[in-house]
């Protein structure tokens, strides 16, 4: 075993990624010294330098202390458990999609993928470009290009001035796209099955308690969700509020840890989402009172896609690189994305997503 020597309840121990394990005898080394323990020979070898200053007590530490001593905070048993769980989440996702294509789409885009207000501009060979919010459109082009089922695990950026426990300026997602679907419910079914695979993996590895994710989780239209929330004192307009998400979860928590809301108003969704009158073929997945995923069916008809773009007052020429692909014919398709840091926080009962990434980035945090 390799790890750091610590005193755990006054007992000499070795702290590894798998947890804290007692040592057979006192190695007579300062606390937090990097060591290697050989179980067969019962010997301990120092493998790194010994700190010359005490490690802070992180039990009641504030965010500033955690950031200042990030390298030490990462050694705590709590943090090791979180990142072990996160690794298993990614591992389970790869296993779930072993029959799909894994791809990498661009992180630098020539146009904003959804909205120009929440993107990070970058200098690109004398021109302007953007860090991606989500390369949604590129995944759709891959489906039109012949892929039938694909997924991507990678980073995304949002330049929102969000100072909350569930937002990061840089985060990672599991993003999925399906071709040749019947309707939006094919996508919902896969998202549900992915969560089942992930939570089973973590439960089997004794990292979390068993989760309640039924094959057919509670599902409400947006209008029904509005009525339910208003009955409990929360009025919503075009989108679910944080309080509304908690209310919906409280109504269903006995039977399921997730609840799904469908049919959001058309003016709240991007142009590529399929419209059905004044609503859309879209959904949100709420996990234990927090939204963790959005998805839906994409518009695959070229004339309808252009119509939505014009109705939204967008520059049609600016997305012609995308819409032209649909003139060659596009299958019915749809997809979703799940934020890895947010899912990790919810599964491990972590208060903030800033503790579910090694080096968090938010509006005030760029170092280390």
Short mmCIF file of C-alpha atoms in Angstrom, two decimals:
data_model
loop_
_atom_site.label_atom_id
_atom_site.label_comp_id
_atom_site.label_asym_id
_atom_site.label_seq_id
_atom_site.Cartn_x
_atom_site.Cartn_y
_atom_site.Cartn_z
CA UNK A 1 0.00 0.00 0.00
CA UNK A 2 1.15 3.52 -0.78
CA UNK A 3 -0.17 6.63 0.91
CA UNK A 4 0.37 9.09 3.74
CA UNK A 5 1.11 8.26 7.34
CA UNK A 6 -1.51 9.76 9.66
CA UNK A 7 -2.77 9.44 13.20
CA UNK A 8 -6.38 8.27 13.08
CA UNK A 9 -7.98 8.35 16.55
CA UNK A 10 -4.43 8.28 17.98
CA UNK A 11 -3.74 5.07 16.06
CA UNK A 12 -0.93 5.02 13.47
CA UNK A 13 -2.54 4.52 10.06
CA UNK A 14 -1.87 4.72 6.36
CA UNK A 15 -4.26 6.83 4.28
CA UNK A 16 -4.71 5.63 0.71
CA UNK A 17 -7.22 6.33 -2.03
CA UNK A 18 -9.31 3.43 -0.73
CA UNK A 19 -9.53 4.81 2.80
CA UNK A 20 -7.64 4.77 6.10
CA UNK A 21 -6.17 1.48 7.35
CA UNK A 22 -4.45 0.82 10.64
CA UNK A 23 -0.74 0.03 10.65
CA UNK A 24 0.63 -2.87 12.71
CA UNK A 25 3.08 -0.69 14.61
CA UNK A 26 4.22 2.91 15.03
CA UNK A 27 6.54 3.76 12.12
CA UNK A 28 8.02 6.66 14.12
CA UNK A 29 7.55 9.08 11.25
CA UNK A 30 6.01 12.56 11.39
CA UNK A 31 2.32 12.73 10.51
CA UNK A 32 1.47 13.03 6.77
CA UNK A 33 4.79 11.59 5.60
CA UNK A 34 4.48 9.79 2.24
CA UNK A 35 5.16 6.09 2.90
CA UNK A 36 4.92 2.64 1.35
CA UNK A 37 3.88 -0.31 3.51
CA UNK A 38 4.71 -3.88 2.48
CA UNK A 39 2.19 -6.24 4.06
CA UNK A 40 4.25 -9.35 3.29
CA UNK A 41 7.42 -8.18 5.04
CA UNK A 42 5.69 -5.86 7.54
CA UNK A 43 8.06 -3.04 6.63
CA UNK A 44 7.51 0.66 6.08
CA UNK A 45 9.53 2.79 3.69
CA UNK A 46 9.48 6.58 3.49
CA UNK A 47 8.87 7.56 -0.16
CA UNK A 48 8.87 11.35 0.03
CA UNK A 49 9.89 14.38 2.03
CA UNK A 50 8.36 15.17 5.41
CA UNK A 51 6.35 18.42 5.83
CA UNK A 52 8.03 21.12 7.89
CA UNK A 53 4.74 22.67 8.99
CA UNK A 54 1.53 21.29 10.50
CA UNK A 55 -1.39 20.29 8.32
CA UNK A 56 -4.49 22.45 9.02
CA UNK A 57 -7.55 20.93 10.66
CA UNK A 58 -10.10 20.91 7.85
CA UNK A 59 -13.13 19.75 9.85
CA UNK A 60 -14.46 23.29 10.28
CA UNK A 61 -12.25 25.06 7.73
CA UNK A 62 -13.67 27.74 5.45
CA UNK A 63 -13.25 27.83 1.68
CA UNK A 64 -10.26 30.19 1.89
CA UNK A 65 -8.31 27.76 4.09
CA UNK A 66 -9.19 24.83 1.83
CA UNK A 67 -7.97 26.72 -1.22
CA UNK A 68 -4.76 27.93 0.40
CA UNK A 69 -3.85 24.37 1.42
CA UNK A 70 -5.54 22.57 -1.48
CA UNK A 71 -2.82 19.95 -1.81
CA UNK A 72 -3.21 19.04 1.87
CA UNK A 73 -7.02 19.17 1.79
CA UNK A 74 -6.98 16.61 -1.00
CA UNK A 75 -5.36 14.14 1.41
CA UNK A 76 -8.32 14.02 3.79
CA UNK A 77 -10.33 10.81 3.95
CA UNK A 78 -13.45 12.71 2.87
CA UNK A 79 -11.84 14.03 -0.29
CA UNK A 80 -10.31 10.67 -1.18
CA UNK A 81 -13.75 9.08 -0.91
CA UNK A 82 -15.29 11.76 -3.12
CA UNK A 83 -12.75 11.32 -5.89
CA UNK A 84 -12.89 7.54 -5.66
CA UNK A 85 -16.64 7.83 -6.20
CA UNK A 86 -16.17 10.23 -9.10
CA UNK A 87 -13.74 7.87 -10.76
CA UNK A 88 -16.31 5.09 -10.44
CA UNK A 89 -18.99 7.34 -11.99
CA UNK A 90 -16.86 7.82 -15.09
CA UNK A 91 -15.93 4.13 -15.15
CA UNK A 92 -19.60 3.14 -14.95
CA UNK A 93 -20.51 5.53 -17.77
CA UNK A 94 -17.90 3.98 -20.05
CA UNK A 95 -19.22 0.53 -19.15
CA UNK A 96 -22.82 1.56 -19.81
CA UNK A 97 -21.92 2.80 -23.30
CA UNK A 98 -19.62 -0.02 -24.34
CA UNK A 99 -21.81 -0.44 -27.44
CA UNK A 100 -21.59 3.25 -28.41
CA UNK A 101 -18.96 5.42 -30.05
CA UNK A 102 -16.93 7.60 -27.71
CA UNK A 103 -15.85 10.81 -29.37
CA UNK A 104 -14.20 14.16 -28.71
CA UNK A 105 -15.78 17.34 -30.05
CA UNK A 106 -14.07 20.77 -30.21
CA UNK A 107 -13.48 22.78 -27.04
CA UNK A 108 -12.93 25.97 -29.08
CA UNK A 109 -15.87 27.15 -31.16
CA UNK A 110 -16.25 29.88 -33.75
CA UNK A 111 -19.77 30.72 -32.55
CA UNK A 112 -21.46 30.54 -29.17
CA UNK A 113 -23.27 27.22 -28.91
CA UNK A 114 -26.32 28.50 -27.04
CA UNK A 115 -26.10 32.09 -25.82
CA UNK A 116 -23.54 34.80 -26.33
CA UNK A 117 -23.90 36.14 -22.81
CA UNK A 118 -22.41 33.26 -20.85
CA UNK A 119 -19.37 32.28 -22.89
CA UNK A 120 -15.65 32.84 -22.43
CA UNK A 121 -14.10 34.57 -25.48
CA UNK A 122 -10.59 33.52 -26.49
CA UNK A 123 -8.06 35.05 -28.88
CA UNK A 124 -7.67 32.69 -31.83
CA UNK A 125 -5.12 33.51 -34.52
CA UNK A 126 -6.15 37.13 -34.65
CA UNK A 127 -9.85 36.32 -34.56
CA UNK A 128 -12.42 35.75 -31.83
CA UNK A 129 -13.55 32.32 -30.66
CA UNK A 130 -15.23 30.87 -27.57
CA UNK A 131 -14.71 28.10 -25.05
CA UNK A 132 -17.60 25.74 -25.50
CA UNK A 133 -20.66 25.77 -23.28
CA UNK A 134 -21.63 22.47 -24.80
CA UNK A 135 -20.78 21.20 -28.31
CA UNK A 136 -24.35 20.05 -28.73
CA UNK A 137 -24.51 20.95 -32.40
CA UNK A 138 -21.35 19.02 -33.25
CA UNK A 139 -22.74 15.85 -31.69
CA UNK A 140 -25.84 16.25 -33.85
CA UNK A 141 -23.64 16.56 -36.93
CA UNK A 142 -21.99 13.28 -35.94
CA UNK A 143 -25.40 11.60 -35.87
CA UNK A 144 -26.19 13.02 -39.33
CA UNK A 145 -22.74 11.77 -40.33
CA UNK A 146 -23.74 8.18 -39.65
CA UNK A 147 -23.24 7.48 -35.95
CA UNK A 148 -26.25 5.81 -34.33
CA UNK A 149 -25.26 6.14 -30.68
CA UNK A 150 -22.45 8.21 -29.23
CA UNK A 151 -21.25 9.70 -25.99
CA UNK A 152 -18.60 12.11 -24.81
CA UNK A 153 -17.01 12.78 -21.45
CA UNK A 154 -15.25 16.11 -21.32
CA UNK A 155 -15.12 19.71 -20.09
CA UNK A 156 -17.47 22.63 -20.66
CA UNK A 157 -17.39 26.27 -19.58
CA UNK A 158 -20.04 28.80 -18.58
CA UNK A 159 -19.21 32.42 -17.79
CA UNK A 160 -22.14 32.90 -15.43
CA UNK A 161 -21.69 35.09 -12.36
CA UNK A 162 -22.89 32.22 -10.18
CA UNK A 163 -21.67 32.03 -6.60
CA UNK A 164 -23.62 28.97 -5.50
CA UNK A 165 -22.83 25.52 -4.16
CA UNK A 166 -23.89 23.86 -7.43
CA UNK A 167 -22.22 26.00 -10.11
CA UNK A 168 -18.71 25.99 -11.56
CA UNK A 169 -17.23 28.06 -14.37
CA UNK A 170 -15.50 24.94 -15.65
CA UNK A 171 -17.12 21.56 -15.25
CA UNK A 172 -17.26 18.13 -16.87
CA UNK A 173 -20.21 16.35 -18.43
CA UNK A 174 -21.35 12.98 -19.66
CA UNK A 175 -23.07 13.93 -22.94
CA UNK A 176 -25.06 11.42 -25.00
CA UNK A 177 -26.74 11.52 -28.41
CA UNK A 178 -28.98 8.86 -29.97
CA UNK A 179 -29.94 8.54 -33.61
CA UNK A 180 -33.03 6.83 -35.01
CA UNK A 181 -35.17 7.28 -31.90
CA UNK A 182 -38.95 6.99 -31.84
CA UNK A 183 -39.46 9.95 -29.53
CA UNK A 184 -38.11 11.80 -26.49
CA UNK A 185 -38.94 8.91 -24.18
CA UNK A 186 -36.22 6.76 -25.73
CA UNK A 187 -33.75 9.37 -24.48
CA UNK A 188 -35.37 9.54 -21.02
CA UNK A 189 -35.17 5.75 -20.73
CA UNK A 190 -31.45 5.75 -21.49
CA UNK A 191 -30.72 8.58 -19.03
CA UNK A 192 -32.58 6.62 -16.34
CA UNK A 193 -30.67 3.44 -17.14
CA UNK A 194 -27.36 5.31 -17.02
CA UNK A 195 -28.16 6.57 -13.52
CA UNK A 196 -29.11 3.02 -12.52
CA UNK A 197 -25.75 1.74 -13.79
CA UNK A 198 -23.78 4.46 -11.99
CA UNK A 199 -25.54 4.18 -8.64
CA UNK A 200 -25.36 0.36 -8.69
CA UNK A 201 -21.61 0.53 -9.32
CA UNK A 202 -21.05 2.91 -6.40
CA UNK A 203 -23.31 0.88 -4.13
CA UNK A 204 -21.52 -2.36 -5.03
CA UNK A 205 -18.23 -0.66 -4.15
CA UNK A 206 -19.64 0.41 -0.74
CA UNK A 207 -19.32 4.09 -1.59
CA UNK A 208 -23.03 5.01 -1.30
CA UNK A 209 -26.25 3.56 0.03
CA UNK A 210 -28.65 1.94 -2.41
CA UNK A 211 -30.54 4.53 -4.47
CA UNK A 212 -34.17 4.44 -5.58
CA UNK A 213 -34.19 4.82 -9.37
CA UNK A 214 -37.13 2.88 -10.84
CA UNK A 215 -37.39 1.94 -14.51
CA UNK A 216 -40.31 4.36 -14.86
CA UNK A 217 -39.60 7.28 -12.52
CA UNK A 218 -42.30 9.85 -11.65
CA UNK A 219 -42.77 12.12 -14.67
CA UNK A 220 -44.79 15.35 -14.91
CA UNK A 221 -45.38 17.89 -17.63
CA UNK A 222 -44.14 21.38 -16.88
CA UNK A 223 -47.72 22.62 -16.49
CA UNK A 224 -48.50 19.85 -13.99
CA UNK A 225 -45.28 20.63 -12.11
CA UNK A 226 -46.30 24.32 -11.94
CA UNK A 227 -49.64 23.36 -10.40
CA UNK A 228 -47.97 21.07 -7.84
CA UNK A 229 -45.53 23.78 -6.82
CA UNK A 230 -48.24 26.42 -6.51
CA UNK A 231 -50.15 24.10 -4.20
CA UNK A 232 -47.09 24.24 -1.93
CA UNK A 233 -46.63 28.00 -2.08
CA UNK A 234 -44.11 28.35 -4.90
CA UNK A 235 -45.14 30.23 -8.05
CA UNK A 236 -43.02 29.63 -11.14
CA UNK A 237 -43.19 31.18 -14.59
CA UNK A 238 -41.04 29.78 -17.39
CA UNK A 239 -38.61 27.51 -15.56
CA UNK A 240 -38.25 25.52 -12.37
CA UNK A 241 -36.78 27.34 -9.38
CA UNK A 242 -34.50 25.75 -6.82
CA UNK A 243 -37.40 25.61 -4.38
CA UNK A 244 -39.66 24.07 -7.02
CA UNK A 245 -37.15 21.28 -7.64
CA UNK A 246 -37.12 20.47 -3.93
CA UNK A 247 -40.94 20.50 -3.76
CA UNK A 248 -41.25 18.02 -6.63
CA UNK A 249 -38.69 15.72 -5.04
CA UNK A 250 -40.45 15.81 -1.68
CA UNK A 251 -43.67 14.64 -3.36
CA UNK A 252 -42.01 11.56 -4.85
CA UNK A 253 -39.07 10.71 -2.58
CA UNK A 254 -40.76 7.66 -1.04
CA UNK A 255 -40.85 5.91 -4.42
CA UNK A 256 -37.96 7.47 -6.31
CA UNK A 257 -34.83 9.58 -5.86
CA UNK A 258 -35.38 11.13 -9.30
CA UNK A 259 -38.31 12.97 -10.84
CA UNK A 260 -38.61 14.04 -14.47
CA UNK A 261 -40.29 17.15 -15.85
CA UNK A 262 -41.13 17.39 -19.57
CA UNK A 263 -42.61 19.86 -22.03
CA UNK A 264 -40.91 23.15 -21.14
CA UNK A 265 -42.17 26.32 -22.90
CA UNK A 266 -40.76 26.81 -26.39
CA UNK A 267 -39.27 30.26 -25.71
CA UNK A 268 -37.10 28.85 -22.90
CA UNK A 269 -35.24 26.31 -25.02
CA UNK A 270 -32.55 26.60 -27.73
CA UNK A 271 -33.51 26.55 -31.40
CA UNK A 272 -32.39 22.95 -31.96
CA UNK A 273 -34.99 21.49 -29.55
CA UNK A 274 -38.10 20.07 -31.26
CA UNK A 275 -41.23 22.17 -30.81
CA UNK A 276 -44.75 20.88 -30.23
CA UNK A 277 -46.88 23.98 -30.45
CA UNK A 278 -46.04 26.22 -27.51
CA UNK A 279 -44.08 23.48 -25.72
CA UNK A 280 -40.95 21.47 -26.50
CA UNK A 281 -39.91 17.84 -26.56
CA UNK A 282 -37.54 18.49 -23.66
CA UNK A 283 -36.98 17.23 -20.13
CA UNK A 284 -35.09 17.89 -16.91
CA UNK A 285 -34.04 15.19 -14.45
CA UNK A 286 -34.18 16.24 -10.81
CA UNK A 287 -32.12 14.14 -8.42
CA UNK A 288 -32.87 14.51 -4.71
CA UNK A 289 -34.18 18.02 -5.25
CA UNK A 290 -31.49 19.28 -7.66
CA UNK A 291 -31.54 19.34 -11.44
CA UNK A 292 -28.70 17.20 -12.79
CA UNK A 293 -29.59 16.76 -16.44
CA UNK A 294 -31.39 18.37 -19.36
CA UNK A 295 -32.20 16.73 -22.65
CA UNK A 296 -34.79 16.03 -25.27
CA UNK A 297 -35.53 15.36 -28.90
CA UNK A 298 -33.80 17.53 -31.50
CA UNK A 299 -35.47 19.07 -34.51
CA UNK A 300 -34.43 16.92 -37.49
CA UNK A 301 -36.49 18.66 -40.21
CA UNK A 302 -34.57 21.35 -42.07
CA UNK A 303 -37.58 23.59 -42.78
CA UNK A 304 -38.77 23.51 -39.17
CA UNK A 305 -35.24 24.18 -37.90
CA UNK A 306 -34.87 27.27 -40.11
CA UNK A 307 -38.34 28.43 -39.12
CA UNK A 308 -37.43 28.28 -35.42
CA UNK A 309 -34.20 30.17 -36.07
CA UNK A 310 -36.05 32.95 -37.87
CA UNK A 311 -38.80 33.11 -35.24
CA UNK A 312 -36.12 33.58 -32.60
CA UNK A 313 -34.60 36.49 -34.51
CA UNK A 314 -31.30 34.69 -34.99
CA UNK A 315 -28.87 35.23 -37.84
CA UNK A 316 -29.60 32.30 -40.14
CA UNK A 317 -26.25 32.66 -41.91
CA UNK A 318 -24.44 32.38 -38.58
CA UNK A 319 -25.59 28.77 -38.11
CA UNK A 320 -25.68 27.76 -41.76
CA UNK A 321 -22.67 25.51 -41.12
CA UNK A 322 -25.05 23.52 -38.92
CA UNK A 323 -28.38 23.74 -40.72
CA UNK A 324 -26.98 22.86 -44.17
CA UNK A 325 -26.27 19.33 -42.90
CA UNK A 326 -30.00 18.75 -42.51
CA UNK A 327 -30.60 19.28 -46.23
CA UNK A 328 -28.98 15.86 -46.74
CA UNK A 329 -31.53 14.23 -44.46
CA UNK A 330 -31.35 13.67 -40.71
CA UNK A 331 -32.81 10.85 -38.61
CA UNK A 332 -34.92 11.48 -35.55
CA UNK A 333 -32.41 12.01 -32.78
CA UNK A 334 -32.06 13.27 -29.24
CA UNK A 335 -29.78 13.35 -26.27
CA UNK A 336 -28.92 14.66 -22.82
CA UNK A 337 -26.02 15.68 -20.60
CA UNK A 338 -25.26 15.04 -16.93
CA UNK A 339 -22.88 17.21 -14.91
CA UNK A 340 -20.26 14.98 -13.30
CA UNK A 341 -19.31 17.27 -10.41
CA UNK A 342 -22.92 17.93 -9.47
CA UNK A 343 -23.83 14.24 -9.63
CA UNK A 344 -20.77 13.40 -7.51
CA UNK A 345 -21.82 15.94 -4.89
CA UNK A 346 -25.35 14.56 -4.67
CA UNK A 347 -24.27 10.93 -4.49
CA UNK A 348 -21.64 11.56 -1.80
CA UNK A 349 -23.70 14.07 0.22
CA UNK A 350 -21.14 16.80 -0.44
CA UNK A 351 -22.29 20.35 0.30
CA UNK A 352 -20.61 22.04 -2.67
CA UNK A 353 -19.43 21.07 -6.13
CA UNK A 354 -16.20 22.91 -5.36
CA UNK A 355 -15.23 19.85 -3.29
CA UNK A 356 -15.95 17.47 -6.17
CA UNK A 357 -13.25 18.80 -8.48
CA UNK A 358 -9.55 18.85 -7.73
CA UNK A 359 -9.05 22.50 -8.63
CA UNK A 360 -12.38 24.38 -8.86
CA UNK A 361 -12.91 27.35 -11.15
CA UNK A 362 -15.55 29.95 -10.36
CA UNK A 363 -15.83 33.75 -10.92
CA UNK A 364 -13.26 34.40 -8.17
CA UNK A 365 -11.08 31.31 -8.31
CA UNK A 366 -8.33 30.82 -10.88
CA UNK A 367 -5.43 29.64 -8.66
CA UNK A 368 -4.20 27.00 -7.96
#
